[in-house]
Amino acid sequence: MTEVEAGKPQTTLQSHLARVEELLRRHRLVEGLAHRQEGLHHDLVENLVHRQNLAELQREIDQLHPADIAHILESLPQEDRQSIWNLVKSDRDGEILLEVSDAVRESLLAEMDTPEILAAAEQLDADELADLAEDLPEDVLYTLMQRLTAEQRERVQSAMAWEEDQVGALMDFDMVTIREDVSLEVVLRYLRRLKEIPDHTDKLFVVNGDNLLTGVLPVRWLLVNDPARNVSEVMAADANTFHPEDDVTETAQAFERYDLVTAPVVDGEGKLIGRLTIDAMVDVIREAGEAEALSRGGLREGEDIFASVWRSVRNRWLWLAVNLVTAFIASRVIGLFEGSIEKLVALAALMPIVAGIGGNSGNQTITMIVRAFALDQISPASAKRLLRKELGVALINGVIWGGVIGIVAWLLYGNPALGLVMTLAMTLNLLLAAFMGVVIPMGLLRMDRDPAMGSSVMITALTDSGGFFIFLGLATLFLI
Amino acid sequence: MTEVEAGKPQTTLQSHLARVEELLRRHRLVEGLAHRQEGLHHDLVENLVHRQNLAELQREIDQLHPADIAHILESLPQEDRQSIWNLVKSDRDGEILLEVSDAVRESLLAEMDTPEILAAAEQLDADELADLAEDLPEDVLYTLMQRLTAEQRERVQSAMAWEEDQVGALMDFDMVTIREDVSLEVVLRYLRRLKEIPDHTDKLFVVNGDNLLTGVLPVRWLLVNDPARNVSEVMAADANTFHPEDDVTETAQAFERYDLVTAPVVDGEGKLIGRLTIDAMVDVIREAGEAEALSRGGLREGEDIFASVWRSVRNRWLWLAVNLVTAFIASRVIGLFEGSIEKLVALAALMPIVAGIGGNSGNQTITMIVRAFALDQISPASAKRLLRKELGVALINGVIWGGVIGIVAWLLYGNPALGLVMTLAMTLNLLLAAFMGVVIPMGLLRMDRDPAMGSSVMITALTDSGGFFIFLGLATLFLI
């Protein structure tokens, strides 16, 4: 965190990282010297420098925010990461483990023994423990659960019972609840008796004797209203409430739409069971964008950039294999027309253009539609209209760009018929791309699958094989 | 917003949309009838039904949150969008214009006349006006500025002076400031005299007589501390402060990292000039994810899904043209080897596999690196290590997948030498992809360009042309 100081440039993440890297480099340098040189005297001196370096590194780390340490750990190669991790005070381990990416958390936990993990876990709330639980070895998790109070254990278990993409998995239990039949003055006095009010508390939850949520009292309203008034007069009777089984993506969109900071989670009977905060929703929003970028780029999951070569190979294997299969199919489509290519070798040079433009155009359509789906903008009524529009765009692009390329092909090979076949093939492949670009995501959605996942691979496979087939087929019909 | 009511399913966006669509459909049905039928009697009846329908639609819209109306407008085709927009009460126009996407805002403003726009703008704060200003016709903007108070005008102008990606463009002026030499009791009384505390206020800003920010007082601390204590004893001396020229992406990351709800913006001298809120930062985070997905998909900007065919063509034109040029270059590379292909037509069928796998693998590398850049995880020290790792991954994939495809090619064409050339070409193209996958984003970054933008197109162009050249070149050397 930066101090409030006039004109002082903000300390950035990169500068923290650079500083730690410099200290690490010095540390390794000394270690290297100690190895190479002999003699008692040298040893002592080096030992001193060594310890000074470590102490400085320790100081640097102690004053960093857990999120910043997490960032530094993510940015360092395995061995350096381990050195820094060993310097982190054990009572901060827990919060830092929550901040790092899944891949890095795995690498850190792999090097910790059971007592260390237990010590780290002890610092965490029930909802945080539940987040960590899935990455823990089973025996450690068992021991951990034994040590919790009954209430904590119940909370951890209830949070773990929900899927990762459900509100129940993201809620916390840091709620301030009040009764509606008391005055604001009483509420203010009650708050003052609390040692601390949970982070992000922008509203108090009003419940009755059965823990049924009857309203919310924004803290802002508590502050501006006459303390003599009753909670029931001031509170909002309606609020954005969520259920543990709600989808987190839609919930995050609601937070964004209604500018929420916190919101109550209630069960089927309307009883208050937890709280959602904007920081958890921000993670959902960021991760949704990342997951899309990753899957489009052909990665299975977020990769630790310093993962071993072998781990990286495994992360990318699936998509390469899928790509290989589709490329092989496209290759067999070309194989069908080897006779034509032998007679008119220009076909071999021109065919990738037809396939490539189709893939590009199909991906444009899919990107737009997947995005509109994600924003809930497509209703059944608008599907037909969209298809018409996309086909229109494809036809225009086909005639214009296909025409340009057709003329170039004509000039290049002195064969007007070849140019015409090229134009026709491009137009048809663009129409195929537009049609499939609408149909594939809609189909995936109807089958209850994520339309973002895999639709790009499918459209490229179709426009490749389809493009080769259309172009070589037309050429065989009209030119050979 | 949903009411707090036990067991009641949450009203979703889609159901609002479906309801409005149904009412619109009925509305059009009646209009259609009125056109087809004659006679005074019918006219009157239809008119009545018509008006009832409109009234119902109006009621439905009036009770919706501005963000929900924005969503419905985005999800409706142009003419329906216009019908709904005309039903929106003019005092809500402003906030809805702020909520809709850029493309839809343009389409709505295009149909509004000057008095309507001015009426809409009058409801907005200075920072909101600044957001809208760039989309307004110049004469309207001029008239609007004339009507503002001097202070408002200055704020709009200062907000407009900053680039879209700078903190200054996103800050608002809804701050509650206090002095440090008063007691919390005084602060509480001061707040009670305010009619309203701005949205999201989770901390009060402590300033001295020169408006220099000396600290912040979290509202949570105001509530739990003894009212007799002074602000200076309770406030936090350090805080995350930002400057108007800061980059919004980094600022949004800081909000996420430190779980901020609001933060002060200070000028070079440390004077408080504005405030950032989490809702603006959430937009930044979402838009960053979207921009990446869009540019990867080959769209220039977010597209109104009901844009005219012509508008869509223009939005996609640039990327298609770039793609066409790269495809044409790849085609000319193949053209160099037409003689070889004529002699061994299997080359034509196999070459797209080499190019395709290279492109896929290069995109995996780029996706990972662009993401690591975005998260600030790559330091100069780690670049070399990354390159080594990526080359290692490429070598393994090349030997394994290249080997598999080599054997398949051998079996398919009964030519072991062809299989060997295939394996060798795939390995070399994967190494090229890995090398370029690291070098391209690093190069773009060094040239101060966004590494996400265009790197996918560049890598695909290189692995296509490179793949064809390597494979056909090797084949010409060893097989022909």
JSON list of C-alpha atoms in Angstrom, two decimals, chain A residues 71-249:
[
{"chain": "A", "resi": 71, "resn": "HIS", "atom": "CA", "xyz": [1.87, -12.04, -7.28]},
{"chain": "A", "resi": 72, "resn": "ILE", "atom": "CA", "xyz": [5.61, -12.32, -6.65]},
{"chain": "A", "resi": 73, "resn": "LEU", "atom": "CA", "xyz": [5.30, -16.07, -6.06]},
{"chain": "A", "resi": 74, "resn": "GLU", "atom": "CA", "xyz": [3.44, -16.41, -9.36]},
{"chain": "A", "resi": 75, "resn": "SER", "atom": "CA", "xyz": [6.14, -14.44, -11.17]},
{"chain": "A", "resi": 76, "resn": "LEU", "atom": "CA", "xyz": [9.12, -16.46, -9.92]},
{"chain": "A", "resi": 77, "resn": "PRO", "atom": "CA", "xyz": [10.58, -19.73, -11.22]},
{"chain": "A", "resi": 78, "resn": "GLN", "atom": "CA", "xyz": [10.03, -22.79, -9.01]},
{"chain": "A", "resi": 79, "resn": "GLU", "atom": "CA", "xyz": [13.23, -22.66, -6.91]},
{"chain": "A", "resi": 80, "resn": "ASP", "atom": "CA", "xyz": [13.07, -18.92, -6.23]},
{"chain": "A", "resi": 81, "resn": "ARG", "atom": "CA", "xyz": [9.38, -19.30, -5.49]},
{"chain": "A", "resi": 82, "resn": "GLN", "atom": "CA", "xyz": [10.21, -21.89, -2.87]},
{"chain": "A", "resi": 83, "resn": "SER", "atom": "CA", "xyz": [12.91, -19.69, -1.29]},
{"chain": "A", "resi": 84, "resn": "ILE", "atom": "CA", "xyz": [10.48, -16.82, -0.91]},
{"chain": "A", "resi": 85, "resn": "TRP", "atom": "CA", "xyz": [7.68, -19.07, 0.32]},
{"chain": "A", "resi": 86, "resn": "ASN", "atom": "CA", "xyz": [9.96, -20.36, 3.08]},
{"chain": "A", "resi": 87, "resn": "LEU", "atom": "CA", "xyz": [10.53, -16.78, 4.23]},
{"chain": "A", "resi": 88, "resn": "VAL", "atom": "CA", "xyz": [6.82, -16.01, 4.56]},
{"chain": "A", "resi": 89, "resn": "LYS", "atom": "CA", "xyz": [5.70, -16.02, 8.18]},
{"chain": "A", "resi": 90, "resn": "SER", "atom": "CA", "xyz": [3.55, -19.08, 8.73]},
{"chain": "A", "resi": 91, "resn": "ASP", "atom": "CA", "xyz": [0.58, -17.10, 10.04]},
{"chain": "A", "resi": 92, "resn": "ARG", "atom": "CA", "xyz": [0.32, -15.44, 6.61]},
{"chain": "A", "resi": 93, "resn": "ASP", "atom": "CA", "xyz": [0.53, -18.67, 4.62]},
{"chain": "A", "resi": 94, "resn": "GLY", "atom": "CA", "xyz": [-3.22, -19.20, 4.64]},
{"chain": "A", "resi": 95, "resn": "GLU", "atom": "CA", "xyz": [-4.28, -15.88, 3.13]},
{"chain": "A", "resi": 96, "resn": "ILE", "atom": "CA", "xyz": [-1.54, -16.05, 0.52]},
{"chain": "A", "resi": 97, "resn": "LEU", "atom": "CA", "xyz": [-2.57, -19.55, -0.53]},
{"chain": "A", "resi": 98, "resn": "LEU", "atom": "CA", "xyz": [-6.05, -18.13, -1.16]},
{"chain": "A", "resi": 99, "resn": "GLU", "atom": "CA", "xyz": [-4.64, -15.40, -3.39]},
{"chain": "A", "resi": 100, "resn": "VAL", "atom": "CA", "xyz": [-2.38, -17.39, -5.73]},
{"chain": "A", "resi": 101, "resn": "SER", "atom": "CA", "xyz": [-3.60, -19.06, -8.89]},
{"chain": "A", "resi": 102, "resn": "ASP", "atom": "CA", "xyz": [-4.69, -22.71, -8.78]},
{"chain": "A", "resi": 103, "resn": "ALA", "atom": "CA", "xyz": [-1.56, -23.92, -10.54]},
{"chain": "A", "resi": 104, "resn": "VAL", "atom": "CA", "xyz": [0.79, -22.06, -8.20]},
{"chain": "A", "resi": 105, "resn": "ARG", "atom": "CA", "xyz": [-1.18, -23.10, -5.12]},
{"chain": "A", "resi": 106, "resn": "GLU", "atom": "CA", "xyz": [-0.69, -26.72, -6.12]},
{"chain": "A", "resi": 107, "resn": "SER", "atom": "CA", "xyz": [3.06, -26.19, -6.48]},
{"chain": "A", "resi": 108, "resn": "LEU", "atom": "CA", "xyz": [3.26, -24.56, -3.04]},
{"chain": "A", "resi": 109, "resn": "LEU", "atom": "CA", "xyz": [1.13, -27.13, -1.22]},
{"chain": "A", "resi": 110, "resn": "ALA", "atom": "CA", "xyz": [3.17, -29.94, -2.78]},
{"chain": "A", "resi": 111, "resn": "GLU", "atom": "CA", "xyz": [6.21, -28.76, -0.82]},
{"chain": "A", "resi": 112, "resn": "MET", "atom": "CA", "xyz": [4.46, -28.24, 2.53]},
{"chain": "A", "resi": 113, "resn": "ASP", "atom": "CA", "xyz": [4.21, -30.93, 5.21]},
{"chain": "A", "resi": 114, "resn": "THR", "atom": "CA", "xyz": [1.05, -31.63, 7.20]},
{"chain": "A", "resi": 115, "resn": "PRO", "atom": "CA", "xyz": [1.84, -29.46, 10.26]},
{"chain": "A", "resi": 116, "resn": "GLU", "atom": "CA", "xyz": [2.63, -26.50, 7.99]},
{"chain": "A", "resi": 117, "resn": "ILE", "atom": "CA", "xyz": [-0.62, -26.89, 6.08]},
{"chain": "A", "resi": 118, "resn": "LEU", "atom": "CA", "xyz": [-2.59, -27.22, 9.32]},
{"chain": "A", "resi": 119, "resn": "ALA", "atom": "CA", "xyz": [-0.96, -24.08, 10.73]},
{"chain": "A", "resi": 120, "resn": "ALA", "atom": "CA", "xyz": [-1.80, -22.17, 7.55]},
{"chain": "A", "resi": 121, "resn": "ALA", "atom": "CA", "xyz": [-5.38, -23.39, 7.57]},
{"chain": "A", "resi": 122, "resn": "GLU", "atom": "CA", "xyz": [-5.95, -22.37, 11.16]},
{"chain": "A", "resi": 123, "resn": "GLN", "atom": "CA", "xyz": [-5.84, -18.70, 10.19]},
{"chain": "A", "resi": 124, "resn": "LEU", "atom": "CA", "xyz": [-8.76, -19.00, 7.81]},
{"chain": "A", "resi": 125, "resn": "ASP", "atom": "CA", "xyz": [-12.53, -18.55, 8.03]},
{"chain": "A", "resi": 126, "resn": "ALA", "atom": "CA", "xyz": [-14.89, -21.38, 7.18]},
{"chain": "A", "resi": 127, "resn": "ASP", "atom": "CA", "xyz": [-15.64, -20.09, 3.68]},
{"chain": "A", "resi": 128, "resn": "GLU", "atom": "CA", "xyz": [-11.94, -19.64, 2.95]},
{"chain": "A", "resi": 129, "resn": "LEU", "atom": "CA", "xyz": [-11.17, -23.15, 4.21]},
{"chain": "A", "resi": 130, "resn": "ALA", "atom": "CA", "xyz": [-13.79, -24.52, 1.86]},
{"chain": "A", "resi": 131, "resn": "ASP", "atom": "CA", "xyz": [-12.02, -22.80, -1.05]},
{"chain": "A", "resi": 132, "resn": "LEU", "atom": "CA", "xyz": [-8.73, -24.36, -0.09]},
{"chain": "A", "resi": 133, "resn": "ALA", "atom": "CA", "xyz": [-10.13, -27.77, 0.83]},
{"chain": "A", "resi": 134, "resn": "GLU", "atom": "CA", "xyz": [-10.22, -29.28, -2.66]},
{"chain": "A", "resi": 135, "resn": "ASP", "atom": "CA", "xyz": [-6.48, -28.79, -3.09]},
{"chain": "A", "resi": 136, "resn": "LEU", "atom": "CA", "xyz": [-5.57, -30.44, 0.23]},
{"chain": "A", "resi": 137, "resn": "PRO", "atom": "CA", "xyz": [-4.49, -34.08, 0.65]},
{"chain": "A", "resi": 138, "resn": "GLU", "atom": "CA", "xyz": [-7.35, -36.10, 2.10]},
{"chain": "A", "resi": 139, "resn": "ASP", "atom": "CA", "xyz": [-5.65, -37.01, 5.36]},
{"chain": "A", "resi": 140, "resn": "VAL", "atom": "CA", "xyz": [-4.73, -33.38, 6.01]},
{"chain": "A", "resi": 141, "resn": "LEU", "atom": "CA", "xyz": [-8.29, -32.31, 5.30]},
{"chain": "A", "resi": 142, "resn": "TYR", "atom": "CA", "xyz": [-9.57, -34.97, 7.70]},
{"chain": "A", "resi": 143, "resn": "THR", "atom": "CA", "xyz": [-7.27, -33.84, 10.52]},
{"chain": "A", "resi": 144, "resn": "LEU", "atom": "CA", "xyz": [-8.21, -30.26, 9.82]},
{"chain": "A", "resi": 145, "resn": "MET", "atom": "CA", "xyz": [-11.93, -30.93, 10.03]},
{"chain": "A", "resi": 146, "resn": "GLN", "atom": "CA", "xyz": [-11.45, -32.72, 13.35]},
{"chain": "A", "resi": 147, "resn": "ARG", "atom": "CA", "xyz": [-9.95, -29.60, 14.83]},
{"chain": "A", "resi": 148, "resn": "LEU", "atom": "CA", "xyz": [-12.80, -27.28, 13.90]},
{"chain": "A", "resi": 149, "resn": "THR", "atom": "CA", "xyz": [-15.72, -26.41, 16.13]},
{"chain": "A", "resi": 150, "resn": "ALA", "atom": "CA", "xyz": [-19.03, -28.00, 15.20]},
{"chain": "A", "resi": 151, "resn": "GLU", "atom": "CA", "xyz": [-20.35, -24.73, 13.76]},
{"chain": "A", "resi": 152, "resn": "GLN", "atom": "CA", "xyz": [-17.22, -24.14, 11.68]},
{"chain": "A", "resi": 153, "resn": "ARG", "atom": "CA", "xyz": [-17.26, -27.72, 10.42]},
{"chain": "A", "resi": 154, "resn": "GLU", "atom": "CA", "xyz": [-20.87, -27.39, 9.37]},
{"chain": "A", "resi": 155, "resn": "ARG", "atom": "CA", "xyz": [-20.11, -24.18, 7.51]},
{"chain": "A", "resi": 156, "resn": "VAL", "atom": "CA", "xyz": [-17.11, -25.65, 5.72]},
{"chain": "A", "resi": 157, "resn": "GLN", "atom": "CA", "xyz": [-19.13, -28.69, 4.73]},
{"chain": "A", "resi": 158, "resn": "SER", "atom": "CA", "xyz": [-22.10, -26.65, 3.55]},
{"chain": "A", "resi": 159, "resn": "ALA", "atom": "CA", "xyz": [-19.82, -24.39, 1.48]},
{"chain": "A", "resi": 160, "resn": "MET", "atom": "CA", "xyz": [-18.08, -27.43, 0.00]},
{"chain": "A", "resi": 161, "resn": "ALA", "atom": "CA", "xyz": [-21.42, -29.01, -0.89]},
{"chain": "A", "resi": 162, "resn": "TRP", "atom": "CA", "xyz": [-21.97, -26.48, -3.67]},
{"chain": "A", "resi": 163, "resn": "GLU", "atom": "CA", "xyz": [-20.44, -26.58, -7.10]},
{"chain": "A", "resi": 164, "resn": "GLU", "atom": "CA", "xyz": [-17.71, -24.10, -7.93]},
{"chain": "A", "resi": 165, "resn": "ASP", "atom": "CA", "xyz": [-20.13, -22.18, -10.16]},
{"chain": "A", "resi": 166, "resn": "GLN", "atom": "CA", "xyz": [-22.83, -21.85, -7.53]},
{"chain": "A", "resi": 167, "resn": "VAL", "atom": "CA", "xyz": [-23.37, -18.97, -5.16]},
{"chain": "A", "resi": 168, "resn": "GLY", "atom": "CA", "xyz": [-23.14, -21.32, -2.16]},
{"chain": "A", "resi": 169, "resn": "ALA", "atom": "CA", "xyz": [-19.47, -21.93, -2.87]},
{"chain": "A", "resi": 170, "resn": "LEU", "atom": "CA", "xyz": [-18.64, -18.21, -2.84]},
{"chain": "A", "resi": 171, "resn": "MET", "atom": "CA", "xyz": [-20.65, -16.88, 0.07]},
{"chain": "A", "resi": 172, "resn": "ASP", "atom": "CA", "xyz": [-19.07, -15.98, 3.39]},
{"chain": "A", "resi": 173, "resn": "PHE", "atom": "CA", "xyz": [-20.58, -15.86, 6.86]},
{"chain": "A", "resi": 174, "resn": "ASP", "atom": "CA", "xyz": [-19.40, -12.41, 7.97]},
{"chain": "A", "resi": 175, "resn": "MET", "atom": "CA", "xyz": [-22.81, -10.87, 8.42]},
{"chain": "A", "resi": 176, "resn": "VAL", "atom": "CA", "xyz": [-24.06, -8.22, 10.77]},
{"chain": "A", "resi": 177, "resn": "THR", "atom": "CA", "xyz": [-27.72, -8.91, 11.51]},
{"chain": "A", "resi": 178, "resn": "ILE", "atom": "CA", "xyz": [-30.15, -6.67, 13.35]},
{"chain": "A", "resi": 179, "resn": "ARG", "atom": "CA", "xyz": [-33.83, -6.72, 14.38]},
{"chain": "A", "resi": 180, "resn": "GLU", "atom": "CA", "xyz": [-36.37, -4.42, 12.81]},
{"chain": "A", "resi": 181, "resn": "ASP", "atom": "CA", "xyz": [-38.13, -3.38, 16.03]},
{"chain": "A", "resi": 182, "resn": "VAL", "atom": "CA", "xyz": [-35.21, -1.44, 17.47]},
{"chain": "A", "resi": 183, "resn": "SER", "atom": "CA", "xyz": [-34.18, 2.17, 16.94]},
{"chain": "A", "resi": 184, "resn": "LEU", "atom": "CA", "xyz": [-31.19, 3.23, 14.86]},
{"chain": "A", "resi": 185, "resn": "GLU", "atom": "CA", "xyz": [-29.67, 4.50, 18.10]},
{"chain": "A", "resi": 186, "resn": "VAL", "atom": "CA", "xyz": [-29.72, 0.95, 19.44]},
{"chain": "A", "resi": 187, "resn": "VAL", "atom": "CA", "xyz": [-28.16, -0.32, 16.23]},
{"chain": "A", "resi": 188, "resn": "LEU", "atom": "CA", "xyz": [-25.38, 2.26, 16.49]},
{"chain": "A", "resi": 189, "resn": "ARG", "atom": "CA", "xyz": [-24.71, 1.24, 20.07]},
{"chain": "A", "resi": 190, "resn": "TYR", "atom": "CA", "xyz": [-24.73, -2.43, 19.11]},
{"chain": "A", "resi": 191, "resn": "LEU", "atom": "CA", "xyz": [-22.18, -1.82, 16.35]},
{"chain": "A", "resi": 192, "resn": "ARG", "atom": "CA", "xyz": [-19.98, 0.10, 18.71]},
{"chain": "A", "resi": 193, "resn": "ARG", "atom": "CA", "xyz": [-19.84, -2.92, 20.98]},
{"chain": "A", "resi": 194, "resn": "LEU", "atom": "CA", "xyz": [-18.54, -5.06, 18.14]},
{"chain": "A", "resi": 195, "resn": "LYS", "atom": "CA", "xyz": [-14.77, -5.09, 18.00]},
{"chain": "A", "resi": 196, "resn": "GLU", "atom": "CA", "xyz": [-14.86, -5.00, 14.25]},
{"chain": "A", "resi": 197, "resn": "ILE", "atom": "CA", "xyz": [-17.35, -4.82, 11.42]},
{"chain": "A", "resi": 198, "resn": "PRO", "atom": "CA", "xyz": [-16.59, -7.22, 8.56]},
{"chain": "A", "resi": 199, "resn": "ASP", "atom": "CA", "xyz": [-14.93, -5.94, 5.41]},
{"chain": "A", "resi": 200, "resn": "HIS", "atom": "CA", "xyz": [-17.22, -4.57, 2.70]},
{"chain": "A", "resi": 201, "resn": "THR", "atom": "CA", "xyz": [-20.17, -4.20, 5.06]},
{"chain": "A", "resi": 202, "resn": "ASP", "atom": "CA", "xyz": [-22.32, -1.65, 3.23]},
{"chain": "A", "resi": 203, "resn": "LYS", "atom": "CA", "xyz": [-25.60, -2.89, 4.61]},
{"chain": "A", "resi": 204, "resn": "LEU", "atom": "CA", "xyz": [-26.89, -4.64, 7.70]},
{"chain": "A", "resi": 205, "resn": "PHE", "atom": "CA", "xyz": [-29.26, -7.57, 7.30]},
{"chain": "A", "resi": 206, "resn": "VAL", "atom": "CA", "xyz": [-32.58, -7.31, 9.12]},
{"chain": "A", "resi": 207, "resn": "VAL", "atom": "CA", "xyz": [-33.90, -10.68, 10.33]},
{"chain": "A", "resi": 208, "resn": "ASN", "atom": "CA", "xyz": [-36.76, -11.76, 12.56]},
{"chain": "A", "resi": 209, "resn": "GLY", "atom": "CA", "xyz": [-36.67, -14.33, 15.37]},
{"chain": "A", "resi": 210, "resn": "ASP", "atom": "CA", "xyz": [-36.72, -17.22, 12.88]},
{"chain": "A", "resi": 211, "resn": "ASN", "atom": "CA", "xyz": [-33.72, -15.75, 11.03]},
{"chain": "A", "resi": 212, "resn": "LEU", "atom": "CA", "xyz": [-36.00, -14.90, 8.10]},
{"chain": "A", "resi": 213, "resn": "LEU", "atom": "CA", "xyz": [-34.58, -11.97, 6.15]},
{"chain": "A", "resi": 214, "resn": "THR", "atom": "CA", "xyz": [-37.10, -9.14, 6.29]},
{"chain": "A", "resi": 215, "resn": "GLY", "atom": "CA", "xyz": [-35.02, -6.37, 4.80]},
{"chain": "A", "resi": 216, "resn": "VAL", "atom": "CA", "xyz": [-31.69, -4.62, 4.60]},
{"chain": "A", "resi": 217, "resn": "LEU", "atom": "CA", "xyz": [-30.43, -1.42, 6.18]},
{"chain": "A", "resi": 218, "resn": "PRO", "atom": "CA", "xyz": [-27.76, 0.31, 4.12]},
{"chain": "A", "resi": 219, "resn": "VAL", "atom": "CA", "xyz": [-25.10, 1.77, 6.40]},
{"chain": "A", "resi": 220, "resn": "ARG", "atom": "CA", "xyz": [-25.45, 5.04, 4.48]},
{"chain": "A", "resi": 221, "resn": "TRP", "atom": "CA", "xyz": [-29.08, 5.25, 5.59]},
{"chain": "A", "resi": 222, "resn": "LEU", "atom": "CA", "xyz": [-28.16, 4.38, 9.14]},
{"chain": "A", "resi": 223, "resn": "LEU", "atom": "CA", "xyz": [-25.83, 7.38, 9.14]},
{"chain": "A", "resi": 224, "resn": "VAL", "atom": "CA", "xyz": [-28.14, 10.04, 7.70]},
{"chain": "A", "resi": 225, "resn": "ASN", "atom": "CA", "xyz": [-31.37, 9.13, 9.46]},
{"chain": "A", "resi": 226, "resn": "ASP", "atom": "CA", "xyz": [-32.60, 10.32, 12.84]},
{"chain": "A", "resi": 227, "resn": "PRO", "atom": "CA", "xyz": [-31.30, 7.82, 15.46]},
{"chain": "A", "resi": 228, "resn": "ALA", "atom": "CA", "xyz": [-34.69, 7.88, 17.14]},
{"chain": "A", "resi": 229, "resn": "ARG", "atom": "CA", "xyz": [-36.36, 6.22, 14.16]},
{"chain": "A", "resi": 230, "resn": "ASN", "atom": "CA", "xyz": [-36.95, 2.50, 14.08]},
{"chain": "A", "resi": 231, "resn": "VAL", "atom": "CA", "xyz": [-35.10, 0.12, 11.73]},
{"chain": "A", "resi": 232, "resn": "SER", "atom": "CA", "xyz": [-38.44, -0.95, 10.24]},
{"chain": "A", "resi": 233, "resn": "GLU", "atom": "CA", "xyz": [-39.18, 2.62, 9.12]},
{"chain": "A", "resi": 234, "resn": "VAL", "atom": "CA", "xyz": [-35.83, 3.11, 7.44]},
{"chain": "A", "resi": 235, "resn": "MET", "atom": "CA", "xyz": [-34.87, -0.29, 6.03]},
{"chain": "A", "resi": 236, "resn": "ALA", "atom": "CA", "xyz": [-35.44, -1.33, 2.43]},
{"chain": "A", "resi": 237, "resn": "ALA", "atom": "CA", "xyz": [-38.10, -4.01, 2.22]},
{"chain": "A", "resi": 238, "resn": "ASP", "atom": "CA", "xyz": [-36.86, -5.25, -1.11]},
{"chain": "A", "resi": 239, "resn": "ALA", "atom": "CA", "xyz": [-33.30, -6.11, -1.95]},
{"chain": "A", "resi": 240, "resn": "ASN", "atom": "CA", "xyz": [-31.29, -8.21, -4.34]},
{"chain": "A", "resi": 241, "resn": "THR", "atom": "CA", "xyz": [-31.19, -11.55, -2.60]},
{"chain": "A", "resi": 242, "resn": "PHE", "atom": "CA", "xyz": [-29.59, -14.68, -3.94]},
{"chain": "A", "resi": 243, "resn": "HIS", "atom": "CA", "xyz": [-29.89, -18.39, -3.33]},
{"chain": "A", "resi": 244, "resn": "PRO", "atom": "CA", "xyz": [-26.97, -20.77, -2.78]},
{"chain": "A", "resi": 245, "resn": "GLU", "atom": "CA", "xyz": [-27.90, -22.76, -5.87]},
{"chain": "A", "resi": 246, "resn": "ASP", "atom": "CA", "xyz": [-27.87, -19.65, -8.14]},
{"chain": "A", "resi": 247, "resn": "ASP", "atom": "CA", "xyz": [-25.37, -19.50, -11.00]},
{"chain": "A", "resi": 248, "resn": "VAL", "atom": "CA", "xyz": [-22.38, -17.34, -10.07]},
{"chain": "A", "resi": 249, "resn": "THR", "atom": "CA", "xyz": [-21.97, -15.79, -13.52]}
]
